[in-house]
Structures are given as structure tokens and as C-alpha cells.
Amino acid sequence: MSRYEPHAIEPKWQAVWDADQTFTAVRDPARPKYYVLEMFPYPSGRIHMGHVRNYTMGDVVARYKAAQGFSVLHPMGWDAFGMPAENAAMERGGHPKEWTYSNIADMRAQMKPLGLSIDWSREFATCDPEYYGQQQSMFIDMMAAGLVYRKAAVVNWDPVDMTVLANEQVIDGKGWRSNAPVERRELTQWFFKISDYSAELLAALDGLTNWPEKVRLMQANWIGKSRGLQFAFATSGAPAGFDQLEVYTTRPDTLLGASFAAISPDHPLAKHLERHDPAVAAFVADCRRGGTTEEAMEKAEKRGFDTGIRVLHPLDATVALPVYIANFVLMDYGTGAIFGCPAHDQRDFDFATKYGLAIPAVFVADGGDDVPLTEAFVPMKSERVRYIRNFAGADIQTGDAAVTAAIAHCESRGIGRGVINYRLRDWGISRQRYWGCPIPVIHCDTCGVVPEARENLPVRLPDDVTFDIPGNPLDRHPTWRQCKCPNCGADARRETDTMDTFVDSSWYYARFTAPHSQTPTNAEDAAYWMNVDQYIGGVEHAILHLLYSRFFARAMHATGHLPAAAIEPFNALFTQGMVTHETYSTPHPDAADRPVWRAPDEVIRTATGASLVDGTPVTVGPIIKMSKSKKNVVDPMNIIAAFGADTARWFVMSDSPPERDVEWTASGAEATHKHLSRVWTLCDRIGSMPEGHQGTGDADLARATARAVHEVTQGIEGFAFNKAIAKLYEFTNTLSKANASTGAMKQAIRTLAQLMQPMTPHIAESIWAYQGGAGLCAKAPWPVADPALLIADTVTLPIQINGKRRAEISVPADMPASQIEKLALADQDVIKFLAGAPVKKIIVVPGRIINVVI
RNA sequence: GCCCGCGUGGUGAAAUGGUAGACACAUGAGACUUAAAAUCUCCCGAUCGCAAGGUCGUGCCGGUUCAAGUCCGGCCGCGGGCACCA
């Protein structure tokens, strides 16, 4: 062995693993399986440090589990559909397909040098027709199972680009590309019936005990279960067919505070009135202007239109309430109609104030008076209230009990019923885009909307499209739309919407179990490999991707593509933190408030400050997620070129716990490289020890080795890679100072190589081979610590007097507490501190501590 | 507004209720060198002290306990998620 040269050893071992097919996943019924998956990347063309961290984590788990004897599946693929490819085509010309596949080739080439234990034979991209064809086939199955439907839905419409925009693409109410004011437009869209599964998706969260609590909570909030009363107002003056108005409320206890009713502009009654009354039409049209984004909603002033219709209060038929069309009432929650209780709901209060409606209070703060309100009184959890218009029971004080009593009371009087409502809405998957999976349906004038025939799948995207004009290229393609109805054979038109790319990523984990199957999945492979045992990715996917995947697994089970055991596809989830870096900037020559961002490799960083090469002072800014816009990115390729993959892998796993953000620093990367060099030198030194060398430290070294094995194993098992690495530092330091026999030293460094292998596989293989390890380190069984060696024979116990540490004694580990007590009280320091004071109590925690209380 | 999480040295961080700061980064001192780099060694929470050692110290205030970074209550600060959801 000479110097540590990662560039020599890393490609060498990668070639060895390739030739050996070390990481090819094999369905082996004799062994337990382990499926580890990292969220697959979008092929932007460059890998970044976040990828390195994510895939290294997965790789540590995969390599560790393989060493434990599991049959491991660790695949990689590409989430390859989506808008960036179309944007690139619009900006630079070219074709999304070429752009995407060339990016995939680039990124694969950047990932391979990391030495990840991936089974590349299972690789696919979601834009492969072999993949999206299977997706189309499942779409048709889901249609047959009643899980797909079409309905008109309101979308953000960019009138210049003639396209639907996602909410994120609407900035200040304008299209991000066209800068044109976005309109709300009603389009007929395809939906998945995820809401059928609301209750189940919520209830099953309880079983996901190996998911972060935070993610489960976010999903629960997203599904948004609420309990309330649904009842019908009797109307007067309403058009025929609208003699009842259904409303939903979570606060039936405030029913006596009703002063108006309001319906959504999209409510059937509003739509009916719109057709007959130009004033209503104008108001409703006005409501529809403006985007559907959060900001647009928040800024929108509450506005209403009095329809002239009245409803009778269900508890007091002498009270008639006006019915408004109101812009703040949502059609797709509850019934699209509400009763307004201004005294106890801020929105209703604002509305009532604006339109001069009554504000009758139902309750007041306990001890308070029924005085006119200046804002809605919404009691906090801790506040007690006194009902002044209580209809349901005598001494109801808390919200929940009041609601329960109110529901029971109303039900007993025949007014409505208690219902459970969910916030979760059906999943709209239509996108008016080219670069996505075509929705495999056909519009026929006689048969209506029918699924494409199976034998015609995949419905392929046409290659001859252009992006020089706005709109969906599939819409204006000269021939692609034309087809025959699979039902009657008449001329028909293809659907030109494509699917949301979240559909693609909702089942890729299942496809990895049989990536070349002629059906979406293969029963034996799915049964063997599912579920994903460990899923790893960013917390930004905590809601949508993971919820859609949970729904999709259920839908795949319902349509016979996954076993019942796989309806929760991810047994364990880990959400890793981001890779961050300092930001650097210099003043802008013209605009002082606008900094010029500087990349780390332009900046010379010292302990006290930073400057450019020419001496220009640089402002060191906050440590934030690496991003192109702030230029605070370090290209993994540069790090690999400078120090090798093992250094990059070790560094991203050390110091910070994996769920937290990790800051990339140049000094840290260098220090990691130095450490690996020291390990290399140590290996060299041990390798050149004379054969029969004897030392006095064999027993100590054996104990240190056992402890290292134990603690590194625990660290990896518990996703505490930073702690595992700290133990490896400790063990390396111990080993380099040890005075033991040649055989013991060699044994210890082979174990060190094995323990390092999940993190730094290349240097581990080199050490393993050099020190006479059998076969590949990657395939060697994980070391097991001898439990006898983990127990120390003597322990040092601190002695506290009244909780303050004053002395310590060393005793045999198995000494009984009574004897430790005597020894402690006989200790010179203890006697000095007691100064003759009587001992009230003495606590001996064996192996831990002694506390003397005086 | 609602729901969650987090506050420990100059820095990243450790710590089944039981010796706070393991491990590492940075800084400083030293060895080697003509010199530098590389490498190696040592110090490294604050404060008093020549030292031995003492006192204080995990955002702030209080509580439980023989013992609290850890448990409980109340503040302050930071971060995340959701949000006209009736």
C-alpha cells in the first residue's frame, strides 16, 4: 500500500462490484428480504449534495442490511415527466424527450462514481412507454372500479399561454411566465376518488408507527376530519326545486345565533339564479375573477349578494333569515351552504357588519355580560363560557360537549343529523400539458367517453410536436387526436389531457419489484418484495406524494395489482434534512440593495472573513439550503474529483443527525479526507507489523472492538449515523494507540473496515483485501459483538454529596450495593466533605452513581 | 388564527432522570523543518486561583425529585405545516 488515492481505488472496486453483480437483487425465498428506497430524483441534469446525502443514507442501510444477511432490493429510477422539460424546449428549442433522456444519462454518470449499492438492472424512467403504458392500463382498471370520474372544476387559467396553471405558478395573481392576470375557469377534469378513502387513510395512520410523528400529523390535518350537524332550512321565495337548503356546521350549539344563510357562487341554487337574473350573473362572474391561490383568497374582501330568498330558522319558524350568495363560501366543503353566526365566527362577523345584519350572541365568557361585540367571540380551549341562548341542555360549558348535546337535541327533534366531514378533496389529475402520461380515453360522439382498448396501449406521446406557440401541443397536433372508437369503430377523438406527474410517482415503488413485467406488477415479485421496508426522502413530500402513494396502493389492491398486505406501501419512513451552506455576496455596482451572489469556489474563506481572489471583501450571509439562485452550491462532482466519493459520503453522514440540516463546509470536507488518509496510514502500519509481534493490549483491544461493533450497529439501526461515525473515530483513535499483537491488530482493523463499509465502501474494500479479509467486504457477514466483552469488570462511580459530584471510586462491576455504600463512606474525599455531618440517606445506583444526602 | 417541533461551548453536536459538552470543526500553543506545507502532540464553557481546587453554567421564571439538558406549569425566541374548511 502507498498513499490514500481514492481516484485509483474507487473505480477499481466499482468495476469489481459490477462484474460480481454484488448488488443485483435476487428473489430468494430462503432469506428474509429488505427493500430500501430513496425518493427517486427528477432528472434535472445535475446531482446535488441533497441527492448525495439522501442516497448515501439509503446506501448505508442497504449495505448494512445486506451484511446482516438480508436479500436486499435497492433500486433507482427517474421521475421524468414534468414541466421543466417543456420549459427547456420552449426556451432553448429541442425536444422534452431528448432533453430528459440526455439528463438521465448525465445524472446516471454522476451517480455511479458514488459507489452506491444499487441494482441498476431495475432502472426505469416514468417517461418510458413501458412504464406509462402500464400506468394507463391501471387507469382503465381504476375507471372500471369506479375510482375515476370527470367533473367540471375551477382552475387557474392563463389566458395568454392558454394553459392551466398550478397554484405555485400563479404569482401575485399573474401567470409566472406570461405575467397575464390569471382567471378562474371551469374546465372538465379527470379526478381520482381519493375521498372515498378519507376515513381509511386517516385511521391507518395510527398503524404507521415507524413514520415520523410529524408526517402523520400533517397528513391527519390534511385529511381534516370534522364532526357536525347537517340539516335543511325550509326556504321561502326560492325557485321550484329549491324548497330546502342543506347546510353543514361544526358548531350546531350556536344555531340560535344564526342571522343569515350563505351559499357558494358555485352552488346549484346560485347557478340557477345566475341564469335568470343578470345581477346575480354579474356578481357570480365577479367572484370567479381572480386566482384560486391562497394569497388571492386572503386578500379578497368578503362580498355578498342578497338573493331575496329567505329561510326559516329550524328552531324558531317565526325567524326568517336572508340567503346571500357569498364569495367566501366554498362549494366543495360540506354542502356549499352555511348558516352565518356572526357572534361566534369572525368571517360571519365581518360579513354581518358589512351588510348590517344582527349579531345575536349565544354565549358569553363565563362571568361576562351580553354586550355588543366588536369582534367574534371564539372561546379558546381554556376559556369557560356561559350559554345565554342555550337550547340543548342546562349546564353545558365546553365546546365539544355542547356540540354533542346540540346534535342529539336536533336529531331528537328531527332537525338534520350528525355527520362526519373531511377536508380532503378528490385528486384532480388532468394537466393540459404535453410531457406527461396521456390519459387513455377516447371521446366518441355516439358512445361518449370510453377507455382505449388494452391492445392499443400504450397510448404513446407523439414525437413530432413543437413548442413555439402557447397551449397544449397535443391539442393542435394534426393527426394525433384522430382515432377510432374502441367501442363502435366510428371516428373519434383522443383525450389530450395528460396525468399529473404525482400519478407517476405514486406507484413506482411497486414497479421496481418487477420492472420488466408485461403487467403493472407481478404477483410473486410483489408478494416477496413489498412493502418498502425503509423509505427515505425529503419532508417536503410529507403530504402529497406520500398520501397519493398510500391511496394508489389501495387502488392497486382494489384492482388486483398489489396484495392486501401492501396497501400501506412504506413500513418505515425517514425524512432527511437539507444540505446547507453559507451564502456569499458582494455589493451590486448599481443597486446597493441588490447583492451579487458569489459561489463558494470564487471565495477565499478565512476564520474571520471572506474575500474574492482579487481581495474584494465578501459579505458572509446566512447558512441556508443550497440553491442555484443564491449560488451557495457545492457540486458533488467537484468534491469527488478533489477527495473521492468516500469523503463526500462520510462527510454528509457525520456531525449532524440525519433528520436535521447539515452544513457543508470546505474545512469539514478536507478534515474528513485527512481522517480517511489516517485510517489508510494506520492500515499500512498494521500491515507492515512483523508477524510474531506481541503486545500487552490484546484484551483491551478486544473489548474496544466489541464496544465499537455494538455501538456502530446501534447507531446504524437507530438512524443515528452521526453517532455511529463518532464511535468510528473513537475506535480508530484507540486502534492507532493500541499496543497489541500483530494478529489482534489485524483482526481489529478488519472489523474497522467492516464497520466503515456502509459509509465508505471503497476504502473499506481496500483495507479488507490488504489485511487478508475473505472475499468482498461488501459481502462479509456483519460482525457480532461478544456480549461478555461488553461488560467491564471494574466501573468508576461518581460520588455526589447532596447532588454535587465530590469524588469517585473504582469498584468491581458486580460489587453489591451495600458494600459500595461502605466503600463510598470510607472514601477520604467523602469524609472531608461530610465533615462529620450525619448521613440522612445514601442512594446507590449500581453501575451509575452514588448520592450521599446529609 | 389553528396544529406541531426546537432552544446545550466560537461552530456542528453527545448525554436509558444519574460525572453536561463524547466525537468532530475552527482557534491557540508546541514538536519536526533553513522556511512553508504536510504530519504529530497538547490546551480549548465562564469565572476565581501559582496550584490543588472552588463557584457558576443546557433560552427565562417556578415546581416535582436524593438527583433535571431530560419530567410538569407559565413565559420569551426561532422554525415547520395548514388556513375564508363553516
mmCIF file of C-alpha atoms (C1' of nucleotides) in Angstrom, chain A residues 218 249-250 294 297 300 302 328-330 333 338 347 380-381 423 425 655-657 660 667 671 674 678 722-723 726 729-730 733 798 804-806 843 845 848-849 851 853, chain B residues 1-5 7-8 11-16 18-20 22-27 38-42 53-56 65-67 80-86:
data_model
loop_
_atom_site.group_PDB
_atom_site.id
_atom_site.type_symbol
_atom_site.label_atom_id
_atom_site.label_comp_id
_atom_site.label_asym_id
_atom_site.label_seq_id
_atom_site.Cartn_x
_atom_site.Cartn_y
_atom_site.Cartn_z
ATOM 1 C CA MET A 218 -49.529 16.685 8.771
ATOM 2 C CA THR A 249 -71.978 23.214 10.663
ATOM 3 C CA THR A 250 -69.416 22.099 13.213
ATOM 4 C CA GLU A 294 -54.067 31.402 -1.012
ATOM 5 C CA MET A 297 -58.232 34.289 -1.170
ATOM 6 C CA ALA A 300 -60.350 39.029 -1.199
ATOM 7 C CA LYS A 302 -65.968 39.412 1.867
ATOM 8 C CA PHE A 328 -66.159 33.163 0.906
ATOM 9 C CA VAL A 329 -68.296 30.044 0.879
ATOM 10 C CA LEU A 330 -66.599 27.052 -0.729
ATOM 11 C CA TYR A 333 -66.634 21.546 1.517
ATOM 12 C CA ILE A 338 -73.715 27.702 5.591
ATOM 13 C CA ARG A 347 -65.827 35.681 8.911
ATOM 14 C CA MET A 380 -60.141 29.238 23.492
ATOM 15 C CA LYS A 381 -59.773 25.772 24.975
ATOM 16 C CA ARG A 423 -61.394 18.341 4.158
ATOM 17 C CA ARG A 425 -60.838 16.635 -1.824
ATOM 18 C CA ASP A 655 -21.779 15.566 12.618
ATOM 19 C CA SER A 656 -25.449 16.378 12.094
ATOM 20 C CA PRO A 657 -28.227 13.899 12.851
ATOM 21 C CA ARG A 660 -31.527 17.769 10.699
ATOM 22 C CA SER A 667 -12.802 22.614 6.070
ATOM 23 C CA ALA A 671 -10.836 17.103 7.558
ATOM 24 C CA LYS A 674 -7.496 13.655 6.264
ATOM 25 C CA ARG A 678 -5.040 8.469 8.604
ATOM 26 C CA ASN A 722 -23.540 10.798 13.180
ATOM 27 C CA LYS A 723 -23.163 8.804 16.376
ATOM 28 C CA ALA A 726 -18.296 9.365 16.223
ATOM 29 C CA TYR A 729 -13.467 7.995 15.166
ATOM 30 C CA GLU A 730 -13.100 6.819 18.735
ATOM 31 C CA ASN A 733 -8.046 6.579 17.787
ATOM 32 C CA PRO A 798 -19.001 9.230 40.824
ATOM 33 C CA LYS A 804 -22.890 17.627 43.701
ATOM 34 C CA ARG A 805 -20.087 15.481 42.396
ATOM 35 C CA ARG A 806 -17.324 15.339 45.036
ATOM 36 C CA ILE A 843 -28.550 6.181 47.171
ATOM 37 C CA VAL A 845 -27.485 3.146 41.556
ATOM 38 C CA ARG A 848 -24.158 4.544 37.644
ATOM 39 C CA ILE A 849 -23.783 6.798 40.635
ATOM 40 C CA ASN A 851 -25.526 10.078 46.102
ATOM 41 C CA VAL A 853 -27.644 13.035 51.341
ATOM 42 C "C1'" G B 1 -55.816 32.265 13.547
ATOM 43 C "C1'" C B 2 -55.181 26.661 14.213
ATOM 44 C "C1'" C B 3 -51.697 22.360 14.680
ATOM 45 C "C1'" C B 4 -46.643 20.664 15.524
ATOM 46 C "C1'" G B 5 -41.346 20.907 16.651
ATOM 47 C "C1'" G B 7 -33.624 26.485 22.097
ATOM 48 C "C1'" U B 8 -26.730 22.917 25.197
ATOM 49 C "C1'" U B 11 -19.244 26.025 15.496
ATOM 50 C "C1'" G B 12 -21.734 21.021 14.157
ATOM 51 C "C1'" A B 13 -23.197 18.151 18.146
ATOM 52 C "C1'" A B 14 -23.316 13.920 22.512
ATOM 53 C "C1'" A B 15 -25.831 12.702 27.099
ATOM 54 C "C1'" U B 16 -31.919 4.830 29.373
ATOM 55 C "C1'" G B 18 -27.648 9.528 37.349
ATOM 56 C "C1'" U B 19 -19.964 12.586 36.244
ATOM 57 C "C1'" A B 20 -23.155 18.128 30.880
ATOM 58 C "C1'" A B 22 -18.490 12.140 23.818
ATOM 59 C "C1'" C B 23 -16.880 12.746 18.637
ATOM 60 C "C1'" A B 24 -15.525 16.440 15.243
ATOM 61 C "C1'" C B 25 -14.625 21.558 13.083
ATOM 62 C "C1'" A B 26 -12.350 26.282 13.994
ATOM 63 C "C1'" U B 27 -8.885 28.975 17.037
ATOM 64 C "C1'" A B 38 2.054 18.144 5.282
ATOM 65 C "C1'" U B 39 2.302 15.294 9.751
ATOM 66 C "C1'" C B 40 2.363 14.660 15.062
ATOM 67 C "C1'" U B 41 1.428 16.416 20.404
ATOM 68 C "C1'" C B 42 -1.205 19.470 23.876
ATOM 69 C "C1'" G B 53 -9.316 23.140 43.955
ATOM 70 C "C1'" G B 54 -13.796 26.321 44.349
ATOM 71 C "C1'" U B 55 -18.156 28.822 42.250
ATOM 72 C "C1'" C B 56 -21.480 29.376 38.218
ATOM 73 C "C1'" U B 65 -37.125 14.501 42.756
ATOM 74 C "C1'" C B 66 -31.795 12.055 46.751
ATOM 75 C "C1'" A B 67 -30.628 13.757 41.640
ATOM 76 C "C1'" G B 80 -42.162 23.998 10.115
ATOM 77 C "C1'" G B 81 -47.185 22.632 8.399
ATOM 78 C "C1'" C B 82 -52.283 24.144 7.430
ATOM 79 C "C1'" A B 83 -55.685 28.087 6.607
ATOM 80 C "C1'" C B 84 -62.218 32.051 4.077
ATOM 81 C "C1'" C B 85 -62.817 24.068 5.581
ATOM 82 C "C1'" A B 86 -68.376 26.956 8.401
#
